[in-house]
Amino acid sequence: MKIVIPLEPHTAGRPRFSSRTGRVTRTVMDQGYRRWRLKFDDWFEQYLNETRDELLNFLTVMDDGRPIRNEVTGSLLSDFNGYMVTVLCVLKRPKGNVRAFPIATTTADLDNLYKAVIDGIFESKPFKTIGINDRWIQDIHATKRYTALGTEEMAHIEVSIQKIELGGPVS
């Protein structure tokens, strides 16, 4: 399943820890990342509503229609083996830059870009409520590039998620 997120990619901020007595008393998240997450959360909630939770349904049901989680025991089905995820972060092209892929020292690290996207999806309230976990991601492919040269392409994020189904139902 593929979704296009019409937001400019942002890096996942590293939490800072504050301490008054030598022990951690609270975690402080970067303000820019916090604002981006609020925008992402609003967009994602609207996306799920508009698509009638199509993504949630896709991720929680095997291709043959069985729920990935055994309804009696709550355990994951043996033939559900997680997810493969592809993330494409399309960054706004700086003026005068003709390079397709950003390598400047001022460009965000790819791992921090895709981490923000994965956290935005898998740490969302709907995903947490039904128990979908990013620990189930077994394979991830991530790319960052600039908007296409000479076009009106806008910065955005593309995410594709596939279920890994190996074997078949165990009798």
mmCIF file of C-alpha atoms in Angstrom:
data_model
loop_
_atom_site.group_PDB
_atom_site.id
_atom_site.type_symbol
_atom_site.label_atom_id
_atom_site.label_comp_id
_atom_site.label_asym_id
_atom_site.label_seq_id
_atom_site.Cartn_x
_atom_site.Cartn_y
_atom_site.Cartn_z
ATOM 1 C CA MET A 1 0.000 0.000 0.000
ATOM 2 C CA LYS A 2 1.352 3.412 -0.926
ATOM 3 C CA ILE A 3 0.546 6.765 0.654
ATOM 4 C CA VAL A 4 1.721 10.227 -0.336
ATOM 5 C CA ILE A 5 2.165 12.669 2.528
ATOM 6 C CA PRO A 6 1.949 16.283 1.318
ATOM 7 C CA LEU A 7 4.279 17.601 4.017
ATOM 8 C CA GLU A 8 7.872 18.695 3.722
ATOM 9 C CA PRO A 9 10.110 16.038 5.306
ATOM 10 C CA HIS A 10 11.506 16.883 8.733
ATOM 11 C CA THR A 11 14.076 15.149 10.883
ATOM 12 C CA ALA A 12 13.171 13.344 14.064
ATOM 13 C CA GLY A 13 14.723 15.410 16.790
ATOM 14 C CA ARG A 14 16.861 13.783 19.385
ATOM 15 C CA PRO A 15 15.300 14.067 22.816
ATOM 16 C CA ARG A 16 17.139 16.121 25.398
ATOM 17 C CA PHE A 17 16.971 15.096 29.005
ATOM 18 C CA SER A 18 16.726 17.547 31.837
ATOM 19 C CA SER A 19 17.841 16.845 35.339
ATOM 20 C CA ARG A 20 17.771 18.836 38.533
ATOM 21 C CA THR A 21 18.945 16.258 41.015
ATOM 22 C CA GLY A 22 21.245 14.154 38.881
ATOM 23 C CA ARG A 23 18.462 11.902 37.648
ATOM 24 C CA VAL A 24 16.344 12.405 34.546
ATOM 25 C CA THR A 25 13.181 14.288 35.423
ATOM 26 C CA ARG A 26 11.756 14.914 31.957
ATOM 27 C CA THR A 27 12.452 14.529 28.271
ATOM 28 C CA VAL A 28 12.326 17.619 26.061
ATOM 29 C CA MET A 29 11.632 17.268 22.334
ATOM 30 C CA ASP A 30 12.944 19.755 19.757
ATOM 31 C CA GLN A 31 10.281 22.423 19.069
ATOM 32 C CA GLY A 32 10.594 22.210 15.267
ATOM 33 C CA TYR A 33 10.077 18.451 15.347
ATOM 34 C CA ARG A 34 7.207 18.800 17.831
ATOM 35 C CA ARG A 35 5.416 21.266 15.495
ATOM 36 C CA TRP A 36 6.027 18.985 12.508
ATOM 37 C CA ARG A 37 4.634 15.983 14.427
ATOM 38 C CA LEU A 38 1.484 17.946 15.295
ATOM 39 C CA LYS A 39 0.998 18.778 11.592
ATOM 40 C CA PHE A 40 1.733 15.163 10.670
ATOM 41 C CA ASP A 41 -0.706 13.854 13.290
ATOM 42 C CA ASP A 42 -3.472 16.148 11.997
ATOM 43 C CA TRP A 43 -2.800 15.116 8.392
ATOM 44 C CA PHE A 44 -2.617 11.401 9.266
ATOM 45 C CA GLU A 45 -5.861 11.433 11.241
ATOM 46 C CA GLN A 46 -7.603 13.162 8.319
ATOM 47 C CA TYR A 47 -6.056 10.683 5.850
ATOM 48 C CA LEU A 48 -7.306 7.703 7.880
ATOM 49 C CA ASN A 49 -10.796 9.231 8.108
ATOM 50 C CA GLU A 50 -10.952 10.019 4.375
ATOM 51 C CA THR A 51 -9.783 6.527 3.408
ATOM 52 C CA ARG A 52 -11.980 4.836 6.012
ATOM 53 C CA ASP A 53 -8.941 3.376 7.755
ATOM 54 C CA GLU A 54 -7.809 1.575 4.593
ATOM 55 C CA LEU A 55 -4.176 1.558 5.781
ATOM 56 C CA LEU A 56 -5.092 0.175 9.216
ATOM 57 C CA ASN A 57 -7.214 -2.542 7.623
ATOM 58 C CA PHE A 58 -4.466 -3.439 5.145
ATOM 59 C CA LEU A 59 -1.834 -3.727 7.884
ATOM 60 C CA THR A 60 -3.960 -5.791 10.272
ATOM 61 C CA VAL A 61 -5.451 -8.348 7.881
ATOM 62 C CA MET A 62 -3.668 -11.060 5.916
ATOM 63 C CA ASP A 63 -4.228 -11.201 2.160
ATOM 64 C CA ASP A 64 -6.636 -14.132 2.670
ATOM 65 C CA GLY A 65 -8.757 -12.042 5.078
ATOM 66 C CA ARG A 66 -7.579 -13.420 8.429
ATOM 67 C CA PRO A 67 -6.574 -10.892 11.123
ATOM 68 C CA ILE A 68 -2.775 -10.877 11.690
ATOM 69 C CA ARG A 69 -3.440 -11.373 15.391
ATOM 70 C CA ASN A 70 -5.125 -14.537 16.679
ATOM 71 C CA GLU A 71 -8.456 -13.324 18.041
ATOM 72 C CA VAL A 72 -8.425 -15.855 20.918
ATOM 73 C CA THR A 73 -4.803 -15.736 22.125
ATOM 74 C CA GLY A 74 -3.816 -12.272 20.887
ATOM 75 C CA SER A 75 -0.603 -13.682 19.406
ATOM 76 C CA LEU A 76 0.515 -12.860 15.881
ATOM 77 C CA LEU A 77 -0.204 -15.467 13.217
ATOM 78 C CA SER A 78 2.812 -17.612 12.354
ATOM 79 C CA ASP A 79 2.614 -16.712 8.666
ATOM 80 C CA PHE A 80 2.637 -12.953 9.369
ATOM 81 C CA ASN A 81 6.304 -11.963 9.422
ATOM 82 C CA GLY A 82 6.187 -8.185 9.614
ATOM 83 C CA TYR A 83 6.414 -5.341 7.136
ATOM 84 C CA MET A 84 8.682 -4.096 4.369
ATOM 85 C CA VAL A 85 8.716 -0.296 4.206
ATOM 86 C CA THR A 86 9.955 2.098 1.542
ATOM 87 C CA VAL A 87 10.236 5.801 2.372
ATOM 88 C CA LEU A 88 11.022 8.521 -0.158
ATOM 89 C CA CYS A 89 11.689 11.986 1.259
ATOM 90 C CA VAL A 90 11.534 14.657 -1.439
ATOM 91 C CA LEU A 91 13.235 17.808 -0.153
ATOM 92 C CA LYS A 92 12.777 21.332 -1.451
ATOM 93 C CA ARG A 93 15.535 22.077 -3.959
ATOM 94 C CA PRO A 94 17.809 24.959 -2.916
ATOM 95 C CA LYS A 95 18.135 27.748 -5.486
ATOM 96 C CA GLY A 96 20.921 27.128 -7.960
ATOM 97 C CA ASN A 97 21.454 23.496 -6.950
ATOM 98 C CA VAL A 98 21.317 21.141 -9.942
ATOM 99 C CA ARG A 99 22.263 17.990 -8.036
ATOM 100 C CA ALA A 100 19.504 15.334 -7.867
ATOM 101 C CA PHE A 101 20.515 13.988 -4.476
ATOM 102 C CA PRO A 102 21.442 16.182 -1.505
ATOM 103 C CA ILE A 103 24.941 15.712 -0.154
ATOM 104 C CA ALA A 104 25.611 19.167 1.288
ATOM 105 C CA THR A 105 26.691 19.365 4.914
ATOM 106 C CA THR A 106 23.516 21.324 5.672
ATOM 107 C CA THR A 107 21.240 18.498 4.491
ATOM 108 C CA ALA A 108 19.445 16.336 7.030
ATOM 109 C CA ASP A 109 20.623 12.795 7.677
ATOM 110 C CA LEU A 110 18.502 10.195 5.922
ATOM 111 C CA ASP A 111 18.044 8.094 9.060
ATOM 112 C CA ASN A 112 16.566 11.064 10.941
ATOM 113 C CA LEU A 113 14.191 11.830 8.048
ATOM 114 C CA TYR A 114 12.713 8.341 7.767
ATOM 115 C CA LYS A 115 12.609 7.971 11.563
ATOM 116 C CA ALA A 116 10.255 10.974 11.766
ATOM 117 C CA VAL A 117 7.948 9.386 9.181
ATOM 118 C CA ILE A 118 7.974 5.922 10.779
ATOM 119 C CA ASP A 119 7.358 7.423 14.229
ATOM 120 C CA GLY A 120 4.566 9.601 12.853
ATOM 121 C CA ILE A 121 2.766 6.563 11.472
ATOM 122 C CA PHE A 122 3.529 3.845 14.007
ATOM 123 C CA GLU A 123 3.307 6.055 17.116
ATOM 124 C CA SER A 124 -0.040 7.513 16.054
ATOM 125 C CA LYS A 125 -3.010 6.984 18.377
ATOM 126 C CA PRO A 126 -4.865 4.693 15.936
ATOM 127 C CA PHE A 127 -1.840 2.424 15.486
ATOM 128 C CA LYS A 128 -1.119 2.290 19.223
ATOM 129 C CA THR A 129 -4.787 1.608 19.987
ATOM 130 C CA ILE A 130 -4.899 -1.516 17.814
ATOM 131 C CA GLY A 131 -1.355 -2.582 18.695
ATOM 132 C CA ILE A 132 0.538 -2.162 15.416
ATOM 133 C CA ASN A 133 4.236 -1.840 16.229
ATOM 134 C CA ASP A 134 7.223 -0.546 14.276
ATOM 135 C CA ARG A 135 9.247 -3.419 15.764
ATOM 136 C CA TRP A 136 7.524 -5.497 13.103
ATOM 137 C CA ILE A 137 9.396 -3.666 10.326
ATOM 138 C CA GLN A 138 11.849 -6.233 8.958
ATOM 139 C CA ASP A 139 13.114 -4.373 5.909
ATOM 140 C CA ILE A 140 13.344 -0.665 5.185
ATOM 141 C CA HIS A 141 14.494 1.152 2.091
ATOM 142 C CA ALA A 142 14.877 4.907 2.354
ATOM 143 C CA THR A 143 15.824 7.559 -0.197
ATOM 144 C CA LYS A 144 16.121 11.326 -0.040
ATOM 145 C CA ARG A 145 16.243 13.506 -3.095
ATOM 146 C CA TYR A 146 15.515 17.054 -4.146
ATOM 147 C CA THR A 147 12.377 18.077 -6.032
ATOM 148 C CA ALA A 148 12.787 17.420 -9.753
ATOM 149 C CA LEU A 149 14.762 20.109 -11.558
ATOM 150 C CA GLY A 150 12.678 22.379 -13.779
ATOM 151 C CA THR A 151 9.315 21.210 -12.413
ATOM 152 C CA GLU A 152 6.702 22.458 -9.975
ATOM 153 C CA GLU A 153 7.114 19.362 -7.800
ATOM 154 C CA MET A 154 6.522 20.138 -4.139
ATOM 155 C CA ALA A 155 8.429 18.674 -1.203
ATOM 156 C CA HIS A 156 6.599 15.594 0.092
ATOM 157 C CA ILE A 157 6.974 12.082 1.464
ATOM 158 C CA GLU A 158 6.013 8.784 -0.146
ATOM 159 C CA VAL A 159 5.608 5.644 1.939
ATOM 160 C CA SER A 160 4.967 2.102 0.707
ATOM 161 C CA ILE A 161 4.250 -0.680 3.176
ATOM 162 C CA GLN A 162 3.956 -4.366 2.361
ATOM 163 C CA LYS A 163 3.107 -7.249 4.664
ATOM 164 C CA ILE A 164 5.541 -10.157 4.727
ATOM 165 C CA GLU A 165 3.432 -13.306 4.564
ATOM 166 C CA LEU A 166 5.443 -16.519 4.528
ATOM 167 C CA GLY A 167 3.961 -19.961 4.434
ATOM 168 C CA GLY A 168 0.264 -20.398 4.896
ATOM 169 C CA PRO A 169 -2.246 -20.931 7.639
ATOM 170 C CA VAL A 170 -1.137 -23.542 10.168
ATOM 171 C CA SER A 171 -3.877 -26.067 10.967
#
